[in-house]
CSV table of C-alpha atoms and ligand atoms in Angstrom, one decimal:
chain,number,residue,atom,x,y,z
A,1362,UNK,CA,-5.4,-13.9,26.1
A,1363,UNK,CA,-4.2,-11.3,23.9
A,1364,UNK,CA,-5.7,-12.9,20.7
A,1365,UNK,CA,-8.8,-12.6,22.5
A,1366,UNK,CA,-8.4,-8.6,22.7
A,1367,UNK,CA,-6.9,-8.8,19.4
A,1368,UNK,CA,-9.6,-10.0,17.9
A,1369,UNK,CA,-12.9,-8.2,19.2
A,1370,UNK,CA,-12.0,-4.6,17.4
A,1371,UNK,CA,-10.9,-5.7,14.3
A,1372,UNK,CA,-14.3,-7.8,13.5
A,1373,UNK,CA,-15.9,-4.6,14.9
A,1374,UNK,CA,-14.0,-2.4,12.0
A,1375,UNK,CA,-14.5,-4.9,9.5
A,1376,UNK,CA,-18.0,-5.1,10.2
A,1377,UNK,CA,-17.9,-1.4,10.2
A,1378,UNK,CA,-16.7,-1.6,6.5
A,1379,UNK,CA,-18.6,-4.5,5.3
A,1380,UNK,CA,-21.8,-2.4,5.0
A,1381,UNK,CA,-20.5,-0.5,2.2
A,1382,UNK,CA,-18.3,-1.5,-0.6
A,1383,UNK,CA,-15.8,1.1,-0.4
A,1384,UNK,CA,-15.3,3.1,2.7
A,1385,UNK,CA,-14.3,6.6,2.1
A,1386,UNK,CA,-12.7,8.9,4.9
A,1387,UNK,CA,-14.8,12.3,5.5
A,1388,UNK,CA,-13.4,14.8,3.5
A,1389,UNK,CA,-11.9,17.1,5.8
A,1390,UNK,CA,-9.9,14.5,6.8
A,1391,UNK,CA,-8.5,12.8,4.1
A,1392,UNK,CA,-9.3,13.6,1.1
A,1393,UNK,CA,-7.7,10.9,-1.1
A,1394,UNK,CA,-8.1,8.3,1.0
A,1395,UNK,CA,-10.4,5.3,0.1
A,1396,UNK,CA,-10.2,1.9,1.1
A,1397,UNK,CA,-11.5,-0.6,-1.3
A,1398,UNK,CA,-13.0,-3.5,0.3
A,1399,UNK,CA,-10.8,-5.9,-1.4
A,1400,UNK,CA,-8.0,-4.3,0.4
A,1401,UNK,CA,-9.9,-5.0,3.6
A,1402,UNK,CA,-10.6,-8.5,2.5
A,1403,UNK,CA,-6.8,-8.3,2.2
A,1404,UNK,CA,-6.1,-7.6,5.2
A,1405,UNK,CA,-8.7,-10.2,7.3
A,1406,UNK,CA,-6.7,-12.9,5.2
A,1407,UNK,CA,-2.7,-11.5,6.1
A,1408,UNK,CA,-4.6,-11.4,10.0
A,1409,UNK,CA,-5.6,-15.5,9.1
A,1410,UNK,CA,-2.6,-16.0,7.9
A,1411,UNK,CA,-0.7,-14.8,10.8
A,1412,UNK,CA,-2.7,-16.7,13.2
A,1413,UNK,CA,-2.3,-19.7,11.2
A,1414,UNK,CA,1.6,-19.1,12.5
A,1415,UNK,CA,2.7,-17.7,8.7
A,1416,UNK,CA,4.0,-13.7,8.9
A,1417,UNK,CA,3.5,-12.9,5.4
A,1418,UNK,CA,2.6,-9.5,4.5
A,1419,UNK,CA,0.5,-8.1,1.5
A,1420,UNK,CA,2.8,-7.5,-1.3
A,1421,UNK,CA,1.8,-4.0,-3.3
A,1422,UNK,CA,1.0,-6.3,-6.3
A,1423,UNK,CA,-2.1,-7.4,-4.2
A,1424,UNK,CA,-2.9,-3.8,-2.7
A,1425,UNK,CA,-1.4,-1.2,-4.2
A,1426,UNK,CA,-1.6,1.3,-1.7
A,1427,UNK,CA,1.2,-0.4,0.2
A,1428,UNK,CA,4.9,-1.0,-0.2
A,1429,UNK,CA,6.7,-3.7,-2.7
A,1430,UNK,CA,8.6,-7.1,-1.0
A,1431,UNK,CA,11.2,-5.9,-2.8
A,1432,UNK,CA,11.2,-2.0,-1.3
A,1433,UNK,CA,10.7,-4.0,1.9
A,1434,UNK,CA,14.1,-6.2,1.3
A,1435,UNK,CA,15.6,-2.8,0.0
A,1436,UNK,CA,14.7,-1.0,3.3
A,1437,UNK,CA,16.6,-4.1,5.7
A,1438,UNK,CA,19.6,-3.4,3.3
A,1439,UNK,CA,19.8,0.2,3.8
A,1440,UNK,CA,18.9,1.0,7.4
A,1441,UNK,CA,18.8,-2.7,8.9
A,1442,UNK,CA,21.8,-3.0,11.5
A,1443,UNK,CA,22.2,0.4,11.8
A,1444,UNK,CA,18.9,1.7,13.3
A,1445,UNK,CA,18.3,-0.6,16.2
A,1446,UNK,CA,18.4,2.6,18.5
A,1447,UNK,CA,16.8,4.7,16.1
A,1448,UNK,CA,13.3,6.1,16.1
A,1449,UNK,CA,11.4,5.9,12.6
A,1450,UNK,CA,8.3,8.6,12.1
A,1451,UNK,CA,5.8,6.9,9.6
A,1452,UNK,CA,3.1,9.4,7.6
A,1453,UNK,CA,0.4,7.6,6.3
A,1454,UNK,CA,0.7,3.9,7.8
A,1455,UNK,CA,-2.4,2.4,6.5
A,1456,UNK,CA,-3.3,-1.1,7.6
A,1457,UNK,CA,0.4,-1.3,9.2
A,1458,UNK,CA,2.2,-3.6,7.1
A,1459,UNK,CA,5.3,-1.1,6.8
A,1460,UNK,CA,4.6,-0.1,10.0
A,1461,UNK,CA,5.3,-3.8,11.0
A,1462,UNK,CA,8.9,-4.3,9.4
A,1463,UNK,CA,9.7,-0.9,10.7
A,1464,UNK,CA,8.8,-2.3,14.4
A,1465,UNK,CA,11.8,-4.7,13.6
A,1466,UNK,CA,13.7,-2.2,12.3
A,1467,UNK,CA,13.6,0.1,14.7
A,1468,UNK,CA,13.9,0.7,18.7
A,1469,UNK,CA,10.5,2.9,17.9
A,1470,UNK,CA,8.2,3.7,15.7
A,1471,UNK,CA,5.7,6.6,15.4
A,1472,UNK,CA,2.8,5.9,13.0
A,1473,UNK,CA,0.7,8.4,11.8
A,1474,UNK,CA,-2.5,8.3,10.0
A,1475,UNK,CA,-5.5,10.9,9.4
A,1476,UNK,CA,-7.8,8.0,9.4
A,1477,UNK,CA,-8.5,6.7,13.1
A,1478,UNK,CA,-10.6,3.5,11.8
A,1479,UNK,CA,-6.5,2.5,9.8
A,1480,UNK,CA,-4.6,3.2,13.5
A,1481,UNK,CA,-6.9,1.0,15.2
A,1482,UNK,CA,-6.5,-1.8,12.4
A,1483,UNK,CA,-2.9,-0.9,12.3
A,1484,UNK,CA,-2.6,-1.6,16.0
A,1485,UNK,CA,-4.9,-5.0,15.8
A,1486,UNK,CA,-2.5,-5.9,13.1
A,1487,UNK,CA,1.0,-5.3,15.0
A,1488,UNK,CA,-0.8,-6.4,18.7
A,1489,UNK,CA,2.2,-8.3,19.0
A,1490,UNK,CA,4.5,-5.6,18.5
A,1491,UNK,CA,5.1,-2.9,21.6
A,1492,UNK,CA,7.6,-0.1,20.2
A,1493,UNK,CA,4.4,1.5,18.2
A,1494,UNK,CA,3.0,4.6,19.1
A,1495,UNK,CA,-0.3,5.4,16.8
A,1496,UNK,CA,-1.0,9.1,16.2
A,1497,UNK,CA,-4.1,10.7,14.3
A,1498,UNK,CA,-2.8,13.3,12.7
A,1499,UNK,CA,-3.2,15.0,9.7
A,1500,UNK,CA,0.0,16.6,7.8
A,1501,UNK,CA,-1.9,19.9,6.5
A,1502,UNK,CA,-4.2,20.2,9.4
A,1503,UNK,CA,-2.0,19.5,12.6
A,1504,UNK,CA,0.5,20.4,14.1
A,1505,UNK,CA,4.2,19.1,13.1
A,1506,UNK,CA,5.8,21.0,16.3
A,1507,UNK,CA,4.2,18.4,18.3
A,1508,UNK,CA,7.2,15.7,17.2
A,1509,UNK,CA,9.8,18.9,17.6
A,1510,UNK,CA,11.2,17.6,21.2
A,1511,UNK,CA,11.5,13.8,19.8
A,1512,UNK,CA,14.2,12.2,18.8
A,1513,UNK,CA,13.6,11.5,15.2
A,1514,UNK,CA,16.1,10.1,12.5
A,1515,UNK,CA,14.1,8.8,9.9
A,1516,UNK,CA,10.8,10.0,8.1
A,1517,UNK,CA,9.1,7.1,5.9
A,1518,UNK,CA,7.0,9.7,3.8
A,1519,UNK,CA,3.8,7.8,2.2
A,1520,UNK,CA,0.7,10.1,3.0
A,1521,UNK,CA,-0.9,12.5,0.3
A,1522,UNK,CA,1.3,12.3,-3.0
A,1523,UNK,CA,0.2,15.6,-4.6
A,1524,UNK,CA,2.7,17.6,-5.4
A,1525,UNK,CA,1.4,20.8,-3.0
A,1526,UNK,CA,1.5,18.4,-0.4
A,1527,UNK,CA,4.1,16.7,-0.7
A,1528,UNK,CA,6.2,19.9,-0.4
A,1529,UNK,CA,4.5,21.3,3.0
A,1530,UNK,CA,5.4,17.8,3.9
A,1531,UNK,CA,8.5,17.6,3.4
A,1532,UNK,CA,8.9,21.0,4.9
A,1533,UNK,CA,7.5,19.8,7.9
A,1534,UNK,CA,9.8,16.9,8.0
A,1535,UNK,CA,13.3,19.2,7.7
A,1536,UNK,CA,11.8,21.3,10.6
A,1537,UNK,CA,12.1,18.1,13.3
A,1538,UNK,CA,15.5,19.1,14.2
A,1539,UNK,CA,17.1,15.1,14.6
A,1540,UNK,CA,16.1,14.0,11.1
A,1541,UNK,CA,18.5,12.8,8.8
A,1542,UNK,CA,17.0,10.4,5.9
A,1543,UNK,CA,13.4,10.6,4.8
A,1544,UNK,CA,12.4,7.5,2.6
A,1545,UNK,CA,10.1,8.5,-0.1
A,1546,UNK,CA,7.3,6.1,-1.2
A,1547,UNK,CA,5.4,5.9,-4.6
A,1548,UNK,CA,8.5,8.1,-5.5
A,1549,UNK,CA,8.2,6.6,-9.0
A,1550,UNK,CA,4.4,6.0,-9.5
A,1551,UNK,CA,3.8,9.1,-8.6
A,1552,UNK,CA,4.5,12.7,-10.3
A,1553,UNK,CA,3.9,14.9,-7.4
A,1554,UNK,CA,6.2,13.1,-4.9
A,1555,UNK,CA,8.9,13.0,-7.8
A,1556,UNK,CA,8.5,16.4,-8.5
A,1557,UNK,CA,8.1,17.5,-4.9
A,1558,UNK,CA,11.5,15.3,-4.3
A,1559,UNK,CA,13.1,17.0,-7.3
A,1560,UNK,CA,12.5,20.5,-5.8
A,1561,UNK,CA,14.4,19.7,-2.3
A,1562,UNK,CA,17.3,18.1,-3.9
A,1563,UNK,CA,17.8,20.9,-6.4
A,1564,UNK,CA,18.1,23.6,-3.7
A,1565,UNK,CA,20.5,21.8,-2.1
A,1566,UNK,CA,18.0,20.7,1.4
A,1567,UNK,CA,17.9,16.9,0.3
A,1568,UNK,CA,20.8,14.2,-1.3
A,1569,UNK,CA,19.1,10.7,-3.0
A,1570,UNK,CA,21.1,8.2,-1.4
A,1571,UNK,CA,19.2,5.2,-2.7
A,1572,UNK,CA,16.6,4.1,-5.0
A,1573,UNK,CA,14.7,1.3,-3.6
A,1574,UNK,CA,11.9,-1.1,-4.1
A,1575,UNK,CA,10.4,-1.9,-7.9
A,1576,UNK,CA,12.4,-0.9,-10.9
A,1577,UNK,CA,15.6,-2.3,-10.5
A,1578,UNK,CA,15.5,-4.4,-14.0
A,1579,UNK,CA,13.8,-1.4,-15.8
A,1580,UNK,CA,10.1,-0.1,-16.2
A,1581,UNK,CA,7.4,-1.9,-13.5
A,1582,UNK,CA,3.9,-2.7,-13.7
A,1583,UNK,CA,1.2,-1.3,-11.5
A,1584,UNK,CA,-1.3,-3.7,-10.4
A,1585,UNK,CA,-3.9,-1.4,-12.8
A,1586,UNK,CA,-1.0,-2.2,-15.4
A,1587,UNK,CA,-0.2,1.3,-15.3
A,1588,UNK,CA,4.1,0.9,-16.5
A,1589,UNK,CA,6.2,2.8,-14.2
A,1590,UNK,CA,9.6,3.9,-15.0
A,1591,UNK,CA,11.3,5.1,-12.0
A,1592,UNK,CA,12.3,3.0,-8.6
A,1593,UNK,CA,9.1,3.0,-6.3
A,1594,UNK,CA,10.5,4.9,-3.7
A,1595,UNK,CA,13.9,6.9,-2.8
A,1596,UNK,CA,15.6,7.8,0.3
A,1597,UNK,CA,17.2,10.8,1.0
A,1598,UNK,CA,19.7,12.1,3.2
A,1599,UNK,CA,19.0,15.7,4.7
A,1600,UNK,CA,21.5,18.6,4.5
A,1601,UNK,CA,21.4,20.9,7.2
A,1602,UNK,CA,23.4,23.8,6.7
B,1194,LIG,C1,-0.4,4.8,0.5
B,1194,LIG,S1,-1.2,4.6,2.1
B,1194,LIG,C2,0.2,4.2,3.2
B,1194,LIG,C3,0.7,2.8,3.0
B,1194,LIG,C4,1.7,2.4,4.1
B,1194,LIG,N1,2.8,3.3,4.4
B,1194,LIG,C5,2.2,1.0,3.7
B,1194,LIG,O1,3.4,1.0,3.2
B,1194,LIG,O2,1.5,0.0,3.9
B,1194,LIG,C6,-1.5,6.3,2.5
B,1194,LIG,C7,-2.1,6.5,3.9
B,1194,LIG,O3,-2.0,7.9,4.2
B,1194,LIG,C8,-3.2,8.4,4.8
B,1194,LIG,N2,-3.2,9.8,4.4
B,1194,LIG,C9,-3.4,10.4,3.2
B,1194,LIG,N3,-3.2,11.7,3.2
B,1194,LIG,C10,-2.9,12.0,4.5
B,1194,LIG,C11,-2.5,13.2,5.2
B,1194,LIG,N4,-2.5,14.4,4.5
B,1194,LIG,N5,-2.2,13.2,6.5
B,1194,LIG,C12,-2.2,12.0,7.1
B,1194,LIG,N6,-2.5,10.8,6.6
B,1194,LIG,C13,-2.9,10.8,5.3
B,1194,LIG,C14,-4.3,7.5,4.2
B,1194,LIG,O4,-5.4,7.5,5.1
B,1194,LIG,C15,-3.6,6.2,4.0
B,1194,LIG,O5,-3.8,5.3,5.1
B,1195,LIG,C1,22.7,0.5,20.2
B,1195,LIG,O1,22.9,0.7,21.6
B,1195,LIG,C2,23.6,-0.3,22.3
B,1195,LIG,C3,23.6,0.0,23.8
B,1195,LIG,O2,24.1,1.3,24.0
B,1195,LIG,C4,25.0,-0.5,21.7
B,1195,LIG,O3,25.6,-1.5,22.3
B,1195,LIG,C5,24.8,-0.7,20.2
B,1195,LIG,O4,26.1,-0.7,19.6
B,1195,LIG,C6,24.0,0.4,19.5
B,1195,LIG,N1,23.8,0.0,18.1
B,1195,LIG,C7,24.1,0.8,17.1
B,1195,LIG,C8,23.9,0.3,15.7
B,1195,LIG,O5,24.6,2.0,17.3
């Protein structure tokens, strides 16, 4: 029965998306984000796959746009064991593939997106999953009070990554009064996040606690070859005075 559900609205969004090549959110609602129809094609195959009874999930060397394996294995390591009761707030959850191992992670997960047409494949992806709440929201346009009277301990950051934003972001974040780590993705592919990061921990507001992901073993590769030579992401531990 539920596969039946399951599978009626994502054929509608891929269908949606087949009739152009790339699909590109309005502007006023995302401004950077485009989904390439390879990464759509992507994610019909990881949907295959899992009804073929295998649970694999893209691995950022196929789509770029979401997390490494190995920034997934890093993730178990640092929170696994000791978040079962925890509540995890993700910005910017895409298709749901980090959303998914977060699910496992954590008692709950909050995802975010600005793009509705992602929640709802982010939902058909994790149908099996029931600790995921699916919020349109934009971080520049909405309103962050909204998650004020939650009880959130840990911010997976992976939205916009320029620098401007990245700061009103993490802003945002250290005004939810129960957070205490906020992982940082594309932390090493991308300048404005690093910078952004940089900034907080230099006055004192954030402390790196781990690198994760890509990087390990010295400079990475980008699936556009671009070489990268910081960890993919970082967490960070917040300091409330
Ligand atoms: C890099 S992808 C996230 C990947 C996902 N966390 C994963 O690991 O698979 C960025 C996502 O953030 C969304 N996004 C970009 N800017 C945003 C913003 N300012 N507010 C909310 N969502 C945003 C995009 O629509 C996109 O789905
Ligand atoms: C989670 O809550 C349960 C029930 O209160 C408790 O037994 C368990 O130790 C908690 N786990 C952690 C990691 O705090």
């Amino acid at each position: 029965m539920p596969k039946v559900a399951f599978l009626k609205v994502p054929i509608a969004f891929l269908l949606l998306l087949a009739g152009a090549s790339e699909f590109e959110a309005s502007p006023d609602e995302a401004p950077r984000s485009t989904v390439t129809a390879e990464a759509v094609e992507r994610y019909q195959a990881s949907i295959r796959a899992r009804m073929a009874g295998a649970d694999a999930l893209p691995d950022k060397a196929d789509d770029e746009w979401t997390s490494s394996d190995s920034l997934r294995k890093d993730l178990i390591g640092l929170v696994g064991g000791v978040s079962e009761n925890a509540t995890a707030l993700e910005v910017g959850s895409y298709f749901g593939y980090t959303t998914r191992i977060l699910s496992h992670l954590f008692k709950r997960v909050i995802a975010l997106d600005a793009v509705p047409e992602l929640l709802q494949a982010n939902r058909d992806y994790n149908y099996d999953r029931d600790n995921i709440l699916y919020i349109r929201f934009h971080t520049t346009d909405h309103d962050w009070g909204i998650f004020n009277l939650n009880s959130i301990q840990v911010v997976f950051l992976d939205a916009s990554h320029d620098f401007e934003t990245v700061m009103q972001d993490i802003d945002n974040c250290l005004r939810i009064p129960t957070v205490s780590l906020i992982i940082f993705d594309d932390y090493g592919a991308e300048e404005g996040v690093r910078r952004a990061v940089q900034q907080f921990v230099s006055a004192g507001r954030l402390r790196p606690v781990a690198l994760l992901g890509e990087g390990a073993e010295g400079p990475w590769r980008l699936r556009d070859g671009r070489e990268v030579k910081e960890r993919e992401a970082i967490a960070c531990e917040v300091l409330r005075r």
